[in-house]
């Protein structure tokens, strides 16, 4: 440009300029491909682990559901392909449908109670003082971090007839009569209630702390402006807080549905599916079929159906989650 201004003549093209432009173009393409492949290389260890521990077992599970794999196959390795026979037996089994209905009812009851109680605890955490908040947070984390097996065993002690603390407390209330020798596992309603309380008690800390963390990110200016306009506490919570927390709530509903739908340890350790199948969910029914009756092929079919049901529910909730995020 400077040469053109001083001499008035255009600057001659640089020899090989077109070749250098092509080289720059190829270099940029290589950099683009490298930038696209770099995340895949970084994710490859995690993808290998997930594929080994999740995808491969699922494929083996689906393959086993088309066989007559049983106790004999465990020792001889011999089995036959039976096609859809296992699925036909599962769908024609009345116990399977009863377990499915019970699992859905169980999941709805546990998820609803967990979300409601978790929302209440999260709201209380925003109102209490800092020392009290720290103490409550530590207690919630300890309750959530306790292993399922240990908490289930302790839970059976609490509800044990004769020396259980819960029976003793109910007797002190002088409302339910003599409950010292009340056996919760012998009543369908009480067995369901004891497992429900255990699962909700373990799930509330995660929901409460997650909602509290999300609620602390709400701008204080919004609440202050609503308060100046004369809105009450309940109106602010319903119109502002819940609206902002909607994506978080939907995500928690998805996770709670998956976890509660697959609950097994607590039910098996507390009631073992009794009495008379009153707490026999799909998890307990699958375990009994595959590892008690050694109908491994049929158990694999039940697990496959359960996985498909969870995928459908998850897809529905994720779609709503995406829509709620777009609306916000």
CSV table of C-alpha atoms in Angstrom, one decimal:
chain,number,residue,atom,x,y,z
A,1,UNK,CA,0.0,0.0,0.0
A,2,UNK,CA,2.9,2.3,0.8
A,3,UNK,CA,4.6,1.6,-2.5
A,4,UNK,CA,1.4,2.4,-4.4
A,5,UNK,CA,1.1,5.8,-2.7
A,6,UNK,CA,4.7,6.9,-3.3
A,7,UNK,CA,5.2,5.7,-6.8
A,8,UNK,CA,1.6,5.6,-8.1
A,9,UNK,CA,2.1,2.1,-9.5
A,10,UNK,CA,0.5,-1.0,-8.2
A,11,UNK,CA,2.6,-3.4,-6.2
A,12,UNK,CA,3.4,-6.5,-8.2
A,13,UNK,CA,2.1,-9.8,-6.8
A,14,UNK,CA,4.4,-11.8,-4.6
A,15,UNK,CA,5.7,-14.9,-6.4
A,16,UNK,CA,4.2,-18.1,-5.0
A,17,UNK,CA,1.4,-16.2,-3.1
A,18,UNK,CA,-1.3,-18.5,-4.3
A,19,UNK,CA,0.7,-21.5,-3.1
A,20,UNK,CA,1.1,-20.0,0.3
A,21,UNK,CA,-2.7,-19.3,0.4
A,22,UNK,CA,-3.4,-22.9,-0.3
A,23,UNK,CA,-0.9,-24.0,2.4
A,24,UNK,CA,-2.6,-21.7,4.9
A,25,UNK,CA,-5.9,-23.2,3.9
A,26,UNK,CA,-4.7,-26.7,4.4
A,27,UNK,CA,-3.1,-25.7,7.7
A,28,UNK,CA,-6.4,-24.2,8.9
A,29,UNK,CA,-8.2,-27.4,7.9
A,30,UNK,CA,-5.8,-29.5,9.8
A,31,UNK,CA,-6.2,-27.3,12.9
A,32,UNK,CA,-10.0,-27.6,12.6
A,33,UNK,CA,-9.8,-31.4,12.4
A,34,UNK,CA,-7.4,-31.5,15.3
A,35,UNK,CA,-9.7,-29.2,17.4
A,36,UNK,CA,-12.6,-31.5,16.7
A,37,UNK,CA,-10.7,-34.7,17.5
A,38,UNK,CA,-9.1,-33.3,20.7
A,39,UNK,CA,-12.3,-33.5,22.8
A,40,UNK,CA,-12.8,-37.1,21.6
A,41,UNK,CA,-9.3,-38.0,22.7
A,42,UNK,CA,-9.8,-36.5,26.1
A,43,UNK,CA,-13.1,-38.3,26.5
A,44,UNK,CA,-11.8,-41.6,25.3
A,45,UNK,CA,-10.8,-43.0,28.7
A,46,UNK,CA,-14.2,-42.2,30.2
A,47,UNK,CA,-15.9,-43.6,27.1
A,48,UNK,CA,-13.9,-46.9,27.3
A,49,UNK,CA,-14.8,-47.2,31.0
A,50,UNK,CA,-18.5,-46.5,30.4
A,51,UNK,CA,-18.5,-48.9,27.4
A,52,UNK,CA,-16.9,-51.7,29.4
A,53,UNK,CA,-18.9,-51.3,32.6
A,54,UNK,CA,-22.3,-50.2,31.2
A,55,UNK,CA,-22.8,-50.8,27.5
A,56,UNK,CA,-21.2,-54.3,27.3
A,57,UNK,CA,-23.3,-55.7,30.3
A,58,UNK,CA,-26.5,-54.3,28.8
A,59,UNK,CA,-25.8,-56.0,25.5
A,60,UNK,CA,-25.1,-59.3,27.4
A,61,UNK,CA,-28.3,-58.8,29.3
A,62,UNK,CA,-30.3,-58.4,26.2
A,63,UNK,CA,-28.6,-61.3,24.6
A,64,UNK,CA,-29.3,-63.5,27.6
A,65,UNK,CA,-33.0,-62.6,27.5
A,66,UNK,CA,-33.3,-64.6,24.2
A,67,UNK,CA,-31.9,-67.8,25.8
A,68,UNK,CA,-33.0,-70.4,28.3
A,69,UNK,CA,-30.0,-69.7,30.5
A,70,UNK,CA,-30.6,-71.4,33.9
A,71,UNK,CA,-28.8,-73.1,36.7
A,72,UNK,CA,-27.6,-75.9,34.5
A,73,UNK,CA,-26.0,-73.4,32.1
A,74,UNK,CA,-23.9,-72.0,35.0
A,75,UNK,CA,-22.1,-75.3,35.3
A,76,UNK,CA,-22.2,-76.7,31.8
A,77,UNK,CA,-22.3,-73.5,29.7
A,78,UNK,CA,-24.9,-75.0,27.5
A,79,UNK,CA,-28.0,-73.0,26.6
A,80,UNK,CA,-30.4,-72.7,23.7
A,81,UNK,CA,-31.8,-69.7,21.8
A,82,UNK,CA,-35.5,-69.5,22.5
A,83,UNK,CA,-36.3,-66.2,20.7
A,84,UNK,CA,-39.2,-64.3,22.3
A,85,UNK,CA,-40.3,-67.1,24.6
A,86,UNK,CA,-39.0,-65.5,27.8
A,87,UNK,CA,-40.8,-62.2,27.0
A,88,UNK,CA,-44.0,-64.0,26.3
A,89,UNK,CA,-43.7,-65.8,29.6
A,90,UNK,CA,-43.0,-62.5,31.4
A,91,UNK,CA,-46.0,-60.7,29.8
A,92,UNK,CA,-48.3,-63.6,30.6
A,93,UNK,CA,-47.2,-63.7,34.2
A,94,UNK,CA,-49.7,-62.1,36.6
A,95,UNK,CA,-47.0,-61.6,39.2
A,96,UNK,CA,-45.0,-59.5,36.8
A,97,UNK,CA,-47.9,-57.1,36.2
A,98,UNK,CA,-48.6,-56.9,40.0
A,99,UNK,CA,-44.9,-56.1,40.6
A,100,UNK,CA,-45.0,-53.4,37.8
A,101,UNK,CA,-48.1,-51.8,39.3
A,102,UNK,CA,-46.6,-51.9,42.8
A,103,UNK,CA,-43.3,-50.5,41.5
A,104,UNK,CA,-45.1,-47.5,39.8
A,105,UNK,CA,-47.1,-46.8,42.9
A,106,UNK,CA,-44.1,-47.2,45.1
A,107,UNK,CA,-42.1,-44.8,42.8
A,108,UNK,CA,-44.8,-42.2,42.7
A,109,UNK,CA,-45.2,-42.2,46.5
A,110,UNK,CA,-41.5,-42.0,47.2
A,111,UNK,CA,-40.7,-39.3,44.5
A,112,UNK,CA,-43.6,-37.1,45.6
A,113,UNK,CA,-42.7,-37.3,49.3
A,114,UNK,CA,-39.0,-36.8,48.5
A,115,UNK,CA,-39.5,-33.7,46.4
A,116,UNK,CA,-42.1,-32.1,48.8
A,117,UNK,CA,-40.0,-32.7,51.9
A,118,UNK,CA,-36.8,-31.7,50.1
A,119,UNK,CA,-38.4,-28.4,49.0
A,120,UNK,CA,-39.5,-27.7,52.5
A,121,UNK,CA,-36.1,-28.4,54.0
A,122,UNK,CA,-34.4,-26.2,51.3
A,123,UNK,CA,-36.7,-23.4,52.1
A,124,UNK,CA,-36.0,-23.7,55.8
A,125,UNK,CA,-32.3,-23.6,55.1
A,126,UNK,CA,-32.7,-20.2,53.5
A,127,UNK,CA,-34.4,-18.9,56.6
A,128,UNK,CA,-32.3,-20.2,59.4
A,129,UNK,CA,-29.0,-18.7,60.8
A,130,UNK,CA,-25.6,-19.6,59.5
A,131,UNK,CA,-24.6,-21.9,62.4
A,132,UNK,CA,-27.9,-23.7,62.3
A,133,UNK,CA,-27.6,-24.1,58.6
A,134,UNK,CA,-24.1,-25.6,58.9
A,135,UNK,CA,-25.3,-28.1,61.5
A,136,UNK,CA,-28.4,-29.1,59.4
A,137,UNK,CA,-26.2,-29.4,56.3
A,138,UNK,CA,-23.7,-31.8,58.1
A,139,UNK,CA,-26.6,-33.9,59.3
A,140,UNK,CA,-28.1,-34.1,55.9
A,141,UNK,CA,-24.8,-35.1,54.3
A,142,UNK,CA,-24.2,-37.8,56.9
A,143,UNK,CA,-27.7,-39.2,56.3
A,144,UNK,CA,-27.3,-39.2,52.6
A,145,UNK,CA,-23.7,-40.7,52.7
A,146,UNK,CA,-24.7,-43.6,54.9
A,147,UNK,CA,-24.5,-46.9,53.0
A,148,UNK,CA,-27.8,-48.5,52.1
A,149,UNK,CA,-27.0,-51.8,53.7
A,150,UNK,CA,-26.0,-50.3,57.0
A,151,UNK,CA,-29.0,-47.9,57.2
A,152,UNK,CA,-31.4,-50.8,56.3
A,153,UNK,CA,-30.0,-53.0,59.0
A,154,UNK,CA,-30.3,-50.1,61.6
A,155,UNK,CA,-33.8,-49.5,60.3
A,156,UNK,CA,-34.9,-53.0,61.0
A,157,UNK,CA,-33.6,-52.6,64.6
A,158,UNK,CA,-35.6,-49.4,65.0
A,159,UNK,CA,-38.8,-51.2,64.0
A,160,UNK,CA,-38.0,-54.5,65.7
A,161,UNK,CA,-40.9,-55.9,67.8
A,162,UNK,CA,-40.0,-56.2,71.5
A,163,UNK,CA,-37.1,-53.7,71.7
A,164,UNK,CA,-37.6,-51.4,68.7
A,165,UNK,CA,-37.3,-47.7,69.4
A,166,UNK,CA,-40.2,-46.8,67.1
A,167,UNK,CA,-42.6,-49.2,68.8
A,168,UNK,CA,-41.5,-47.8,72.2
A,169,UNK,CA,-42.2,-44.2,71.1
A,170,UNK,CA,-45.6,-45.1,69.7
A,171,UNK,CA,-46.4,-46.8,73.0
A,172,UNK,CA,-45.4,-43.7,74.9
A,173,UNK,CA,-47.9,-41.6,72.9
A,174,UNK,CA,-50.8,-43.7,74.4
A,175,UNK,CA,-52.7,-43.4,71.1
A,176,UNK,CA,-52.1,-46.6,69.3
A,177,UNK,CA,-52.4,-48.9,72.3
A,178,UNK,CA,-49.8,-51.5,73.1
A,179,UNK,CA,-47.3,-51.4,70.2
A,180,UNK,CA,-44.2,-52.9,71.9
A,181,UNK,CA,-44.6,-56.2,70.1
A,182,UNK,CA,-45.9,-54.8,66.8
A,183,UNK,CA,-44.2,-56.5,63.8
A,184,UNK,CA,-44.2,-54.0,60.9
A,185,UNK,CA,-43.1,-56.7,58.4
A,186,UNK,CA,-46.3,-58.8,59.0
A,187,UNK,CA,-48.7,-56.1,57.8
A,188,UNK,CA,-48.7,-55.1,54.1
A,189,UNK,CA,-49.5,-51.4,54.9
A,190,UNK,CA,-46.9,-51.1,57.7
A,191,UNK,CA,-44.2,-52.9,55.7
A,192,UNK,CA,-44.8,-50.6,52.8
A,193,UNK,CA,-44.7,-47.6,55.2
A,194,UNK,CA,-41.5,-48.6,56.8
A,195,UNK,CA,-39.7,-49.0,53.5
A,196,UNK,CA,-41.2,-45.8,52.2
A,197,UNK,CA,-39.9,-43.9,55.2
A,198,UNK,CA,-36.5,-45.4,54.8
A,199,UNK,CA,-36.1,-44.5,51.2
A,200,UNK,CA,-37.5,-41.0,51.6
A,201,UNK,CA,-35.2,-40.4,54.6
A,202,UNK,CA,-32.2,-41.3,52.5
A,203,UNK,CA,-33.2,-39.3,49.4
A,204,UNK,CA,-34.3,-36.0,51.0
A,205,UNK,CA,-30.8,-34.7,51.8
A,206,UNK,CA,-29.7,-34.8,48.1
A,207,UNK,CA,-32.9,-33.0,47.0
A,208,UNK,CA,-32.8,-30.5,49.8
A,209,UNK,CA,-29.2,-29.5,49.3
A,210,UNK,CA,-29.5,-29.3,45.5
A,211,UNK,CA,-32.6,-27.1,45.7
A,212,UNK,CA,-31.0,-24.9,48.4
A,213,UNK,CA,-27.9,-24.4,46.2
A,214,UNK,CA,-30.1,-23.5,43.3
A,215,UNK,CA,-32.3,-21.2,45.4
A,216,UNK,CA,-29.3,-19.2,46.6
A,217,UNK,CA,-28.6,-18.2,43.0
A,218,UNK,CA,-31.9,-16.4,42.6
A,219,UNK,CA,-31.2,-12.7,42.4
A,220,UNK,CA,-32.3,-10.9,45.6
A,221,UNK,CA,-33.5,-8.0,43.5
A,222,UNK,CA,-36.4,-10.0,42.1
A,223,UNK,CA,-37.6,-11.0,45.6
A,224,UNK,CA,-37.2,-7.4,46.9
A,225,UNK,CA,-39.1,-6.0,43.9
A,226,UNK,CA,-41.9,-8.4,44.5
A,227,UNK,CA,-42.0,-7.6,48.2
A,228,UNK,CA,-42.2,-3.9,47.4
A,229,UNK,CA,-45.1,-4.6,45.1
A,230,UNK,CA,-47.0,-6.1,48.0
A,231,UNK,CA,-46.5,-9.8,47.2
A,232,UNK,CA,-46.6,-12.2,50.1
A,233,UNK,CA,-44.1,-14.9,50.9
A,234,UNK,CA,-46.2,-17.7,49.4
A,235,UNK,CA,-46.9,-15.7,46.3
A,236,UNK,CA,-43.2,-14.9,45.8
A,237,UNK,CA,-42.3,-18.6,46.3
A,238,UNK,CA,-44.9,-19.7,43.8
A,239,UNK,CA,-44.4,-17.1,41.1
A,240,UNK,CA,-40.7,-16.5,41.3
A,241,UNK,CA,-38.8,-19.2,43.2
A,242,UNK,CA,-40.6,-22.2,41.7
A,243,UNK,CA,-40.5,-20.7,38.2
A,244,UNK,CA,-36.7,-20.3,38.4
A,245,UNK,CA,-36.3,-23.7,40.1
A,246,UNK,CA,-38.4,-25.6,37.5
A,247,UNK,CA,-35.4,-27.0,35.5
A,248,UNK,CA,-33.7,-28.1,38.7
A,249,UNK,CA,-36.9,-29.7,40.0
A,250,UNK,CA,-37.5,-31.6,36.7
A,251,UNK,CA,-33.9,-32.9,36.8
A,252,UNK,CA,-34.4,-34.0,40.4
A,253,UNK,CA,-37.7,-35.7,39.5
A,254,UNK,CA,-35.8,-37.6,36.7
A,255,UNK,CA,-33.0,-38.8,39.0
A,256,UNK,CA,-35.4,-39.7,41.8
A,257,UNK,CA,-37.6,-41.6,39.5
A,258,UNK,CA,-34.7,-43.7,38.2
A,259,UNK,CA,-33.3,-44.3,41.7
A,260,UNK,CA,-36.6,-45.1,43.3
A,261,UNK,CA,-37.8,-47.3,40.4
A,262,UNK,CA,-34.7,-49.4,40.9
A,263,UNK,CA,-34.8,-49.6,44.7
A,264,UNK,CA,-33.8,-53.1,45.8
A,265,UNK,CA,-31.4,-53.1,48.8
A,266,UNK,CA,-33.8,-51.4,51.2
A,267,UNK,CA,-36.8,-53.6,50.3
A,268,UNK,CA,-34.9,-56.8,50.3
A,269,UNK,CA,-33.1,-56.2,53.6
A,270,UNK,CA,-36.2,-54.8,55.4
A,271,UNK,CA,-39.1,-57.0,54.1
A,272,UNK,CA,-37.7,-59.3,51.5
A,273,UNK,CA,-40.7,-58.5,49.4
A,274,UNK,CA,-43.2,-59.6,52.0
A,275,UNK,CA,-45.6,-60.1,53.5
A,276,UNK,CA,-47.4,-62.1,50.7
A,277,UNK,CA,-45.7,-60.0,48.0
A,278,UNK,CA,-47.0,-56.7,49.3
A,279,UNK,CA,-43.6,-55.1,48.7
A,280,UNK,CA,-42.4,-57.2,45.8
A,281,UNK,CA,-41.4,-54.6,43.3
A,282,UNK,CA,-39.8,-55.3,39.9
A,283,UNK,CA,-36.3,-55.3,41.4
A,284,UNK,CA,-37.3,-58.0,44.0
A,285,UNK,CA,-39.2,-59.9,41.4
A,286,UNK,CA,-36.3,-59.9,39.1
A,287,UNK,CA,-33.9,-61.1,41.8
A,288,UNK,CA,-36.2,-63.9,42.9
A,289,UNK,CA,-36.6,-65.0,39.3
A,290,UNK,CA,-33.0,-64.9,38.3
A,291,UNK,CA,-31.1,-65.8,41.5
A,292,UNK,CA,-33.6,-67.7,43.7
A,293,UNK,CA,-35.4,-69.7,41.0
A,294,UNK,CA,-32.3,-69.5,38.7
A,295,UNK,CA,-34.4,-68.5,35.7
A,296,UNK,CA,-31.6,-66.3,34.5
A,297,UNK,CA,-33.0,-65.9,31.0
A,298,UNK,CA,-36.4,-64.8,32.2
A,299,UNK,CA,-34.8,-62.5,34.8
A,300,UNK,CA,-32.8,-60.9,32.0
A,301,UNK,CA,-36.0,-60.4,30.0
A,302,UNK,CA,-37.6,-58.7,33.0
A,303,UNK,CA,-34.5,-56.5,33.4
A,304,UNK,CA,-34.7,-55.5,29.8
A,305,UNK,CA,-38.3,-54.5,30.0
A,306,UNK,CA,-37.6,-52.5,33.1
A,307,UNK,CA,-34.7,-50.7,31.3
A,308,UNK,CA,-37.0,-49.9,28.4
A,309,UNK,CA,-39.6,-48.5,30.8
A,310,UNK,CA,-37.0,-46.3,32.5
A,311,UNK,CA,-35.7,-45.1,29.1
A,312,UNK,CA,-39.2,-44.0,28.1
A,313,UNK,CA,-39.8,-42.2,31.4
A,314,UNK,CA,-36.4,-40.5,31.2
A,315,UNK,CA,-37.0,-39.4,27.6
A,316,UNK,CA,-40.3,-37.8,28.6
A,317,UNK,CA,-38.8,-35.9,31.5
A,318,UNK,CA,-35.7,-34.8,29.6
A,319,UNK,CA,-38.0,-33.4,26.8
A,320,UNK,CA,-39.9,-31.5,29.4
A,321,UNK,CA,-36.6,-30.3,31.0
A,322,UNK,CA,-35.4,-29.0,27.6
A,323,UNK,CA,-38.7,-27.2,27.0
A,324,UNK,CA,-38.7,-25.6,30.4
A,325,UNK,CA,-35.1,-24.4,29.9
A,326,UNK,CA,-36.1,-22.8,26.6
A,327,UNK,CA,-39.1,-21.1,28.1
A,328,UNK,CA,-36.8,-19.5,30.7
